[in-house]
Each structure stands twice: as C-alpha cells, then as structure tokens.
Amino acid sequence: MQKKRFAVGVLLILILLHLVPLIPVSADLALAQEGQAVASAEGAPLKATFSAPKLKPEDYPSFGWVSSREAVWVAAQLHLFFGAFVLAVPIFVLVFEGIGITTKDERYDHIAHEIMKVSMTAFSFTALSGGLLTFFLITLYPDFTKYLMRLFQPTVIFYILAFIAEALFCYTYYYSWDALRYGTRKWIHLTLGLLLNVSGMTILFIANAWTGFMMTPVGVDAAGTPVSDTVWAVIRNPLWNPLNLHRFIANLAYGGAIVGAYAAYKFLSSATPEEKAHYDWMGYTANLIAISTLLPLPFAGYILMAEIYAYSQQMGITAMGGIFAWLFIVQAVLIGAIFLGANYYLWCGMEKISGAERYTAAIKYIGAVIIVAFLVWLTPHTIIMTAMEMMKIGGSHSALLGPLGIMPAKNTAANTLILFTFLSFFLYRRANKAPTVPWVKTGTIIMTAFFAIAWINIILLGIYGYLVPTAYKVRSSVPQVISTLSVIFVLIVLDIIMHRKAKSLGPIQWGKMPPRSQYALAILAVSFTWLMALMGYIRSGIRQHWHIYTIMRDASPDAYTPAIAHAVLISTIVTVIFLALVIFCFWIAQISTVKQAPIPQIAGASESHGRKHEDLS
Amino acid sequence: MKTFLKLLAVCAIVLAAYTLYPMSLPQQTAEPPPLEEKIGALTMDKFIEIGKDIFDGKRGGFGGCVLCHDPKLGRAPDLVNMNSVSEKRLKDPRYKGKSKSVEEYLRESMIEPAAFVVAGFGVAGTNDTQSPMMNISQYLKPWEVNATIAYLQTKDGGEATVQPPTGEESPGGQAGAAGGVAAAPAASARTPQEFFQKYGCGACHKHEKGGIAGAVATDLTHVGTAAMKRKPGTPAKDYIRESILNPTAFIVPGQAPIMPPGYGEKMLASEIEMIVVFLVDSK
C-alpha cells in the first residue's frame, strides 16, 4: 500500500511539474519584464554582444532544384505532424493504462498497448523528419539558424538531452509492457510512461520557445542583441505559453483523430464480431479524446490570437484582416467539417445503444443548430469580389449576411457549436442508463434550464456585441466562454451524481456500427491533418518577410507571402506524404503480428538435406 | 484490400475538395518591401506622394496606417486636419510628451504613441493611458516617417514643415526636420461648382445646380431625397460620404459600379464635407 502511495505521490509531483509552464504569460508582462531586463542590463556589462545578422540575397545557399522555403516548409510540417502524434499518444496511453489499473478493466491495457505499438514506427519518422529539417535549416538558412541557436544555446543542450531521454523511455516503456504488467511492477511501468511524457513535453516546450520568439521576440534590442545574460529572457516570450497550451490540446485532439482512423480501418477490415467490437470501442474512445480536446481548442486559439494582437496589432490585422483573412474562412469550413463529422459519428453510435431511441428526435434539432452555427462561422464580412459580383449583392458586403461576418456573431456561433457538440456527447454517454435517484425530475429540469439559460446568455452577449464599440465587443466573448465551460462542467458533474446506481437499459452492442460511421472517423483524421498544415502556415506566414519579427529580416528570394493556392498546395502535398507514411506505420504494426506457417516442401527439403549431411558424416 | 482502397478514395476526395476550394478564391501574393533603396533627392511633391503610399499601405514594411486609421472601421482615430488637431493636443492636460511643434508631435505619436492617447482608443482597461499602436520606427526608416508626417500635414490643405531628402544624408538617415519649404498643395475647391470642375464629376454625373450634365452615372440633382431611403438606417449624410470615399460599398440597383475606387482619397477633407452638405441639401 505504501509503495502505491509513494508511486501516486511521484505521479502527482510530475504532473504538477508538467503544469507549471502552462501558467500564462501575457504580452504586457513579458514586455514589462523585458523593460526590467533592459534597465538592469544598463548597469552591468553584457556577456553576449552578438546581434542579428543583416543578410543579403547572396547569403542564402540554394539547392537549385527545389525552393529553399518549400524544402524547409515540408520538412518542418512533416516533423510537426509526427511530433504531434508521438507526443499525444503517450499521454492518452498513460491515461488508459491508469484507468485500466483503477477499473481493473483489461480492455484499457490492451488498447493502450496496441496504440503504443502503432506509434512506435512514428517515433522513428519523427526523428528522421527532425533530422531532415535540421539539415535544411543549417544548409539553406545557415546565418539565421546560427543566430537563433546561439541565442538559445542552453536550451539546445536540454533539447538534445530530452530527445535522448524520450528515446530511452519510449523503448523501455513499450518493450517492458508485458514484463511489468501486474502489482508494483505495473506502477513502475506507469512511472516510465510518465517520464516518457515529461521528456516529450520538455521537447515541445523548448521548441515552442524558439517558435514563439520568432514571432514575438523579447529579451533582445532592435538589432537582435540580447539585453540580458540569461536565456530565460528570450524563452519567456509572449507566445510561449499560448503556444504550449494550444499545441498541447491540439496534439491530443490530433492524436485521437489519427488513432480513430486506424480503428476505423481495422473495424472495416475485421472478419469476426469480437474484432469488430474491439475496434469499435477503440474508435469510440479515440473519438472521445478527439472531441473532448477539440472543445476547448477554440479557446486556446483565441488566447494565442489575443497575445499576437497584444504584441503587435499589425501582425494580428495581417492575419485576420489582411492577406490571410480568406484562409480563416477556409479554416472555418474545416472546423465545421470536423465538428459535423464528430457529431455524426456519435449519432451513428447511438444506434447500437439500447435506450438511445429516447434521444433520436433531438438529433435533427442538434444537427440543425450545428449547421446554422457552422454557416455563421464561415460567413465572411468583406471579401474580394469582381465589380459584377458586387453589383449583384449590392455592395462590398451583403446587407443581410454582412453582420454575421463580425466577431460577436463568430463568437456566438463558435460557442453554440461547442455547446451542441457537447450535448451530442452528453446524450450519448447517458443513453443506456436510467437514473434511480429520487430527484431525477428536479435534476433534469435544473440541467435543462442551466443549458437553456447559458445558451440564451451566449446569444444575448452576441447581440450586445453589436451595440457597443469594438473594444467592448471582444470583452463580451469572455462571459460567453465562461457560459459554455460552466455548462460542460455543471452538466457532467450533475449527470455523474444522478447516474450513480443507475439502472441499465440494455448493453451497448459494440461492433454494431454502420460502416459510414467509420468513414466519418477517417475524414476526421484527414481534416485534422490538413487543418494543422494550413494553420501552421498561417501562424508562421504572418511574420511575412521576417525570420524574427521586426528583428531579423528575411532577405532570401522566398521572402514573399505566397498566394492561397500556393499555400494550400504545399499543405496538401505534405498531408499526402504524412498520411502515406502513417499508413506505412499501421502496416508495419499489422505485419509484425503475422506469423508465416511453415511450407511443407521446404520442410521436406530441410529433412533431406539433414539426411545427406548425416550420410556424409 | 478493397476496404483499404475505398477508404483511401474517400480520403482523396475530401482532400481534393479541401484543396480545390481555396484555389477558387481570389489569389494575391504579397511582395516584401525592398531591402535597400537609394532615395537620392526628392521633390516635396514626390516626398508627400511617398508619405501617402505609406499611409495607404503601398509602401513600407507594414500594411499601412489606413488599416487602423480608417473612419469606417473605428479602430483608431481618424487622421484629418492634423495640423490644428495636433496643436490642440499639445495643449491638452493629458498630453505627456516632450514635443513643442506639430511636426514633433506627429513624429512622437508614431514612435511613442502613448504620449497622447485619444479618448476611447486606448488599450482596454488602461483608462486611455496606453496606446495599442506599435512603434512605427520598427517598420519605417526615419525619412519615411518624415514623408508620412509631410503627407499628414498637407493632406487637408496644411503646410509641410519637414524637408524631403537631398540625397546627401546617410542611408536611412534623418531628413532635415526644421524650416522646410512647404509644398504647394492643389488649391481647395471653395464652391460645389468648383469641386465638380476640379474632380471632373460632370463626365458621368448630372447636377442642375452644380452645373454638370453627365449622363453615364446617377443624376445627383435630387440625390438628397434618394439618399435618405437608399440604405435603411444610414443617414443621408453618411451614405453620401461613404459613396464618395468607398463607392463600392453600395451599388445603386441597375447601375454599373463605374465610380473609381480610392477617388475620394484625392480630395481634401474640407472639400468632402462641403460637397456632402451640398448633396444632402439637393432635394
């Protein structure tokens, strides 16, 4: 018992260590600290006296046969895809393993082991793509890479150490699965998993510091000379923690989606009901991870964008109102497709649950609300049009639809989308249970009223946004988010309490899923991947012609901001490469379980050869 | 294998749709600003023209002042009559900068925007003590800042006090800041008739009192009456001003959008206000 307590204590401390870097740093705070650093540095001699090089086009080597930017773009995005996947997988594998220990349900342990097996080859691809990216950066952008690495020198060493640690823990964790299966050994295995996650998260946080600095540099003067002799001044840039938070949540959603696609393929190709049941459950669990982490993702994205605006209004406007504005409409289409796909999968899943028929009528209304919210989200305010198009709609924006293009409408739509997706999930999880507590009716009324009031509050706050100046429009989004999150929290808690000792209305018939639901899972994975590529481009692209925003100019021939078609083509190419490699990972995982039966003729030949050998002797 | 191929086909179709949809959208490539530029000597007119290009986002390492300082968007204060406005702000008790002249105030506003924050435009929660505007010297060279000052000083009929570069300064260096020769801005139209003549409105529009008789675009003789009904909820004055400054915002049904966009930017603010009042009264 004491060993268990000790292990739980270690786990908690490590989890807390994980969360510490997530404490938000606002742009104002970071800039204020930078000011302090400058003030304190004025009195003391600086250790580092280098500055950002001022480059000319001839300072950039080139392969000739491929554009330098495209080479780095593809390698970086590929590395990010694999990195996101292999960072996310150990997190929920660890959670599954923990749930398996707590519930003593072997299924969780099996699914955790299988997911880990599938991701093992992906670890190698992460390292390969990382190596390729480093090669391209050193070869094609040597001065920039040298400056950045010199600035972040101590973190580079930590990065390498964390990488080595991750590799060691990853292989030990996976290959010791069966050796450390029960009792205290299982807790040791769990700790190995946690250490794997700590190494992975350390890598993520260090890389985010570099990326954040490129967008929102602090701790250096206008020439790029460090104003402090501590690397912390440049690490703690305004985008560091928003990136940490956003990527952490997004990686989980992404990892869930990829595992869901694997489960979908396995489900469709399964021959036996047992296999189908297993992969149906795996698909459901993966989708659950994807949805539950997708719900807070828009809020994390909002924090990220708010910090970009706070650091540089110019950069924010470039993203949301300039050359990148159309891509945010494309993003809305993708996010809408993801939400619809995830909901559709849940609705299909309700067909296999006895008792779910109670909620069938509600689905069409939930669907209608989600579609309306989706359409509002993707409605642009002002778009580039031809004169004839303008004449047809009567101006640069439609009098009827134009108002739906501004932030109050978008925030209301996003919160509605999240709220009703949560409702789908909420109905799914309680579908086959009938509560037995005496306060069922009162509890249901409270939950319904809470949901309705929160939604009305979200809509009224949206309308309020139209009546006040721009600065106050943004503020109303905060209570909207609080309304949404409070619904999720209150309803889940009440529902758990209400369903204690609930009566079952029948078993969930795992495996009885229509094939179309599995295609929805596959589409989710494709949509997530492509969306990540697109948003990665936007985030990086809004620096425009700067390697490090306003500090180090990109003087290469590729410093221009490409057109939308160019950007989406690269996004598609890298998505196809990644999906092809992921399919290879799945195939490798599958083939490792296949054992060839002995061929009779060869067996005979072997015997004959053995006899000859005996004769000779 | 069949299942795998079916799954692959569905994914390929989805991916193709995601790729083709953005390809059908308007395409635009943004070129970076030039790395180095030998500006040489500039005339005052050219200097002001460069300032206007910077303001409109056609030059400089950023999207232009107009991205925020656009009265239609309300993101930042409207920059009209900056000579007189700056003088008032220098006397304002809330002003905490060190400038003594309009020119210095305008430069200070671009480099240290917090020196004076126009009421209602400060960072939320700071009671207008902090400005959301960035330090513009990160994006513009000193002579470009001066060109923008020259444009702001002259665009509404005032005089420029900054000197254009003579070609003898160090690259990117300060152009002379004091005692500049004023550019000769185009004479301001004093009457609606002068306005119509100056801007060639008669080529397309008709206005009986205004003395123009074009037949290509809307007859403006009674535009004051029509403007009241054109956009429900929009006062006639605002509608007419918008039609001049942003003609594509509303196209009269049945009319082709032939009014050149950006035309209003050639006009002086005082002229625009005069013609708006005249047209509103044209009933």
PDB file of N, CA, C and O in Angstrom, chain B residues 139-176:
ATOM      1  N   TYR B 139       9.145  49.691 -38.533  1.00  0.00           N
ATOM      2  CA  TYR B 139       8.743  49.376 -39.905  1.00  0.00           C
ATOM      3  C   TYR B 139       9.243  50.398 -40.926  1.00  0.00           C
ATOM      4  O   TYR B 139       9.382  50.088 -42.095  1.00  0.00           O
ATOM      5  N   LEU B 140       9.450  51.637 -40.479  1.00  0.00           N
ATOM      6  CA  LEU B 140       9.792  52.708 -41.411  1.00  0.00           C
ATOM      7  C   LEU B 140      11.149  53.320 -41.062  1.00  0.00           C
ATOM      8  O   LEU B 140      11.501  53.420 -39.887  1.00  0.00           O
ATOM      9  N   LYS B 141      11.837  53.740 -42.115  1.00  0.00           N
ATOM     10  CA  LYS B 141      13.099  54.455 -41.894  1.00  0.00           C
ATOM     11  C   LYS B 141      12.750  55.887 -41.480  1.00  0.00           C
ATOM     12  O   LYS B 141      11.636  56.357 -41.749  1.00  0.00           O
ATOM     13  N   PRO B 142      13.711  56.572 -40.863  1.00  0.00           N
ATOM     14  CA  PRO B 142      13.407  57.931 -40.398  1.00  0.00           C
ATOM     15  C   PRO B 142      12.864  58.843 -41.503  1.00  0.00           C
ATOM     16  O   PRO B 142      11.931  59.609 -41.277  1.00  0.00           O
ATOM     17  N   TRP B 143      13.450  58.756 -42.724  1.00  0.00           N
ATOM     18  CA  TRP B 143      12.953  59.647 -43.786  1.00  0.00           C
ATOM     19  C   TRP B 143      11.538  59.246 -44.216  1.00  0.00           C
ATOM     20  O   TRP B 143      10.757  60.106 -44.653  1.00  0.00           O
ATOM     21  N   GLU B 144      11.203  57.962 -44.059  1.00  0.00           N
ATOM     22  CA  GLU B 144       9.837  57.536 -44.399  1.00  0.00           C
ATOM     23  C   GLU B 144       8.838  58.061 -43.355  1.00  0.00           C
ATOM     24  O   GLU B 144       7.709  58.417 -43.685  1.00  0.00           O
ATOM     25  N   VAL B 145       9.285  58.080 -42.093  1.00  0.00           N
ATOM     26  CA  VAL B 145       8.433  58.668 -41.044  1.00  0.00           C
ATOM     27  C   VAL B 145       8.171  60.133 -41.395  1.00  0.00           C
ATOM     28  O   VAL B 145       7.035  60.623 -41.328  1.00  0.00           O
ATOM     29  N   ASN B 146       9.247  60.829 -41.851  1.00  0.00           N
ATOM     30  CA  ASN B 146       9.090  62.229 -42.224  1.00  0.00           C
ATOM     31  C   ASN B 146       8.135  62.394 -43.406  1.00  0.00           C
ATOM     32  O   ASN B 146       7.338  63.334 -43.448  1.00  0.00           O
ATOM     33  N   ALA B 147       8.235  61.473 -44.364  1.00  0.00           N
ATOM     34  CA  ALA B 147       7.337  61.558 -45.525  1.00  0.00           C
ATOM     35  C   ALA B 147       5.883  61.415 -45.081  1.00  0.00           C
ATOM     36  O   ALA B 147       4.987  62.103 -45.585  1.00  0.00           O
ATOM     37  N   THR B 148       5.663  60.519 -44.120  1.00  0.00           N
ATOM     38  CA  THR B 148       4.300  60.332 -43.614  1.00  0.00           C
ATOM     39  C   THR B 148       3.834  61.601 -42.894  1.00  0.00           C
ATOM     40  O   THR B 148       2.669  62.005 -43.030  1.00  0.00           O
ATOM     41  N   ILE B 149       4.748  62.223 -42.152  1.00  0.00           N
ATOM     42  CA  ILE B 149       4.400  63.473 -41.473  1.00  0.00           C
ATOM     43  C   ILE B 149       4.019  64.526 -42.522  1.00  0.00           C
ATOM     44  O   ILE B 149       3.009  65.234 -42.382  1.00  0.00           O
ATOM     45  N   ALA B 150       4.814  64.602 -43.580  1.00  0.00           N
ATOM     46  CA  ALA B 150       4.529  65.586 -44.636  1.00  0.00           C
ATOM     47  C   ALA B 150       3.146  65.341 -45.236  1.00  0.00           C
ATOM     48  O   ALA B 150       2.381  66.283 -45.483  1.00  0.00           O
ATOM     49  N   TYR B 151       2.841  64.071 -45.455  1.00  0.00           N
ATOM     50  CA  TYR B 151       1.525  63.760 -46.026  1.00  0.00           C
ATOM     51  C   TYR B 151       0.403  64.156 -45.061  1.00  0.00           C
ATOM     52  O   TYR B 151      -0.581  64.780 -45.444  1.00  0.00           O
ATOM     53  N   LEU B 152       0.582  63.791 -43.780  1.00  0.00           N
ATOM     54  CA  LEU B 152      -0.468  64.109 -42.791  1.00  0.00           C
ATOM     55  C   LEU B 152      -0.647  65.618 -42.653  1.00  0.00           C
ATOM     56  O   LEU B 152      -1.762  66.108 -42.467  1.00  0.00           O
ATOM     57  N   GLN B 153       0.448  66.364 -42.769  1.00  0.00           N
ATOM     58  CA  GLN B 153       0.352  67.817 -42.623  1.00  0.00           C
ATOM     59  C   GLN B 153      -0.351  68.464 -43.821  1.00  0.00           C
ATOM     60  O   GLN B 153      -1.032  69.469 -43.657  1.00  0.00           O
ATOM     61  N   THR B 154      -0.164  67.873 -45.000  1.00  0.00           N
ATOM     62  CA  THR B 154      -0.659  68.546 -46.208  1.00  0.00           C
ATOM     63  C   THR B 154      -1.972  67.994 -46.742  1.00  0.00           C
ATOM     64  O   THR B 154      -2.615  68.655 -47.550  1.00  0.00           O
ATOM     65  N   LYS B 155      -2.371  66.824 -46.311  1.00  0.00           N
ATOM     66  CA  LYS B 155      -3.498  66.169 -46.984  1.00  0.00           C
ATOM     67  C   LYS B 155      -4.809  66.938 -46.860  1.00  0.00           C
ATOM     68  O   LYS B 155      -5.690  66.801 -47.687  1.00  0.00           O
ATOM     69  N   ASP B 156      -4.929  67.742 -45.816  1.00  0.00           N
ATOM     70  CA  ASP B 156      -6.163  68.514 -45.662  1.00  0.00           C
ATOM     71  C   ASP B 156      -5.931  70.007 -45.899  1.00  0.00           C
ATOM     72  O   ASP B 156      -6.648  70.858 -45.381  1.00  0.00           O
ATOM     73  N   GLY B 157      -4.888  70.309 -46.637  1.00  0.00           N
ATOM     74  CA  GLY B 157      -4.685  71.694 -47.026  1.00  0.00           C
ATOM     75  C   GLY B 157      -3.661  72.438 -46.198  1.00  0.00           C
ATOM     76  O   GLY B 157      -3.485  73.637 -46.382  1.00  0.00           O
ATOM     77  N   GLY B 158      -2.937  71.784 -45.313  1.00  0.00           N
ATOM     78  CA  GLY B 158      -1.946  72.468 -44.477  1.00  0.00           C
ATOM     79  C   GLY B 158      -0.576  72.527 -45.143  1.00  0.00           C
ATOM     80  O   GLY B 158      -0.427  72.203 -46.327  1.00  0.00           O
ATOM     81  N   GLU B 159       0.401  72.927 -44.370  1.00  0.00           N
ATOM     82  CA  GLU B 159       1.758  73.058 -44.900  1.00  0.00           C
ATOM     83  C   GLU B 159       2.673  72.014 -44.272  1.00  0.00           C
ATOM     84  O   GLU B 159       2.554  71.725 -43.081  1.00  0.00           O
ATOM     85  N   ALA B 160       3.626  71.522 -45.085  1.00  0.00           N
ATOM     86  CA  ALA B 160       4.605  70.561 -44.561  1.00  0.00           C
ATOM     87  C   ALA B 160       5.784  71.318 -43.978  1.00  0.00           C
ATOM     88  O   ALA B 160       6.258  72.282 -44.582  1.00  0.00           O
ATOM     89  N   THR B 161       6.241  70.917 -42.826  1.00  0.00           N
ATOM     90  CA  THR B 161       7.401  71.578 -42.225  1.00  0.00           C
ATOM     91  C   THR B 161       8.654  70.711 -42.303  1.00  0.00           C
ATOM     92  O   THR B 161       9.725  71.130 -41.904  1.00  0.00           O
ATOM     93  N   VAL B 162       8.502  69.489 -42.775  1.00  0.00           N
ATOM     94  CA  VAL B 162       9.674  68.603 -42.911  1.00  0.00           C
ATOM     95  C   VAL B 162      10.260  68.738 -44.303  1.00  0.00           C
ATOM     96  O   VAL B 162       9.543  68.961 -45.275  1.00  0.00           O
ATOM     97  N   GLN B 163      11.558  68.593 -44.392  1.00  0.00           N
ATOM     98  CA  GLN B 163      12.265  68.705 -45.666  1.00  0.00           C
ATOM     99  C   GLN B 163      12.380  67.339 -46.326  1.00  0.00           C
ATOM    100  O   GLN B 163      12.695  66.371 -45.650  1.00  0.00           O
ATOM    101  N   PRO B 164      12.198  67.251 -47.625  1.00  0.00           N
ATOM    102  CA  PRO B 164      12.482  65.966 -48.297  1.00  0.00           C
ATOM    103  C   PRO B 164      13.980  65.720 -48.320  1.00  0.00           C
ATOM    104  O   PRO B 164      14.772  66.651 -48.192  1.00  0.00           O
ATOM    105  N   PRO B 165      14.410  64.468 -48.484  1.00  0.00           N
ATOM    106  CA  PRO B 165      15.845  64.166 -48.509  1.00  0.00           C
ATOM    107  C   PRO B 165      16.531  64.887 -49.680  1.00  0.00           C
ATOM    108  O   PRO B 165      15.931  65.052 -50.748  1.00  0.00           O
ATOM    109  N   THR B 166      17.762  65.296 -49.441  1.00  0.00           N
ATOM    110  CA  THR B 166      18.515  65.981 -50.501  1.00  0.00           C
ATOM    111  C   THR B 166      19.454  65.032 -51.224  1.00  0.00           C
ATOM    112  O   THR B 166      20.104  65.399 -52.187  1.00  0.00           O
ATOM    113  N   GLY B 167      19.533  63.795 -50.724  1.00  0.00           N
ATOM    114  CA  GLY B 167      20.428  62.817 -51.339  1.00  0.00           C
ATOM    115  C   GLY B 167      21.795  62.814 -50.688  1.00  0.00           C
ATOM    116  O   GLY B 167      22.656  62.019 -51.030  1.00  0.00           O
ATOM    117  N   GLU B 168      22.020  63.707 -49.729  1.00  0.00           N
ATOM    118  CA  GLU B 168      23.339  63.785 -49.090  1.00  0.00           C
ATOM    119  C   GLU B 168      23.350  63.163 -47.702  1.00  0.00           C
ATOM    120  O   GLU B 168      24.375  63.106 -47.044  1.00  0.00           O
ATOM    121  N   GLU B 169      22.174  62.720 -47.260  1.00  0.00           N
ATOM    122  CA  GLU B 169      22.122  62.128 -45.923  1.00  0.00           C
ATOM    123  C   GLU B 169      22.693  60.717 -45.958  1.00  0.00           C
ATOM    124  O   GLU B 169      22.813  60.117 -47.029  1.00  0.00           O
ATOM    125  N   SER B 170      23.022  60.213 -44.770  1.00  0.00           N
ATOM    126  CA  SER B 170      23.442  58.816 -44.671  1.00  0.00           C
ATOM    127  C   SER B 170      22.225  57.946 -44.982  1.00  0.00           C
ATOM    128  O   SER B 170      21.101  58.391 -44.793  1.00  0.00           O
ATOM    129  N   PRO B 171      22.461  56.691 -45.472  1.00  0.00           N
ATOM    130  CA  PRO B 171      21.317  55.848 -45.841  1.00  0.00           C
ATOM    131  C   PRO B 171      20.344  55.704 -44.683  1.00  0.00           C
ATOM    132  O   PRO B 171      20.739  55.381 -43.578  1.00  0.00           O
ATOM    133  N   GLY B 172      19.116  55.980 -44.979  1.00  0.00           N
ATOM    134  CA  GLY B 172      18.081  55.836 -43.960  1.00  0.00           C
ATOM    135  C   GLY B 172      18.136  56.914 -42.913  1.00  0.00           C
ATOM    136  O   GLY B 172      17.398  56.890 -41.949  1.00  0.00           O
ATOM    137  N   GLY B 173      19.007  57.900 -43.099  1.00  0.00           N
ATOM    138  CA  GLY B 173      19.181  58.915 -42.074  1.00  0.00           C
ATOM    139  C   GLY B 173      18.050  59.899 -42.033  1.00  0.00           C
ATOM    140  O   GLY B 173      17.151  59.922 -42.862  1.00  0.00           O
ATOM    141  N   GLN B 174      18.144  60.770 -41.047  1.00  0.00           N
ATOM    142  CA  GLN B 174      17.100  61.765 -40.852  1.00  0.00           C
ATOM    143  C   GLN B 174      17.172  62.803 -41.958  1.00  0.00           C
ATOM    144  O   GLN B 174      18.228  63.323 -42.261  1.00  0.00           O
ATOM    145  N   ALA B 175      16.067  63.096 -42.522  1.00  0.00           N
ATOM    146  CA  ALA B 175      15.997  64.247 -43.394  1.00  0.00           C
ATOM    147  C   ALA B 175      15.836  65.451 -42.489  1.00  0.00           C
ATOM    148  O   ALA B 175      15.401  65.327 -41.363  1.00  0.00           O
ATOM    149  N   GLY B 176      16.213  66.594 -42.993  1.00  0.00           N
ATOM    150  CA  GLY B 176      16.100  67.799 -42.179  1.00  0.00           C
ATOM    151  C   GLY B 176      14.715  67.966 -41.626  1.00  0.00           C
ATOM    152  O   GLY B 176      13.733  67.706 -42.303  1.00  0.00           O
TER     153      GLY B 176
END
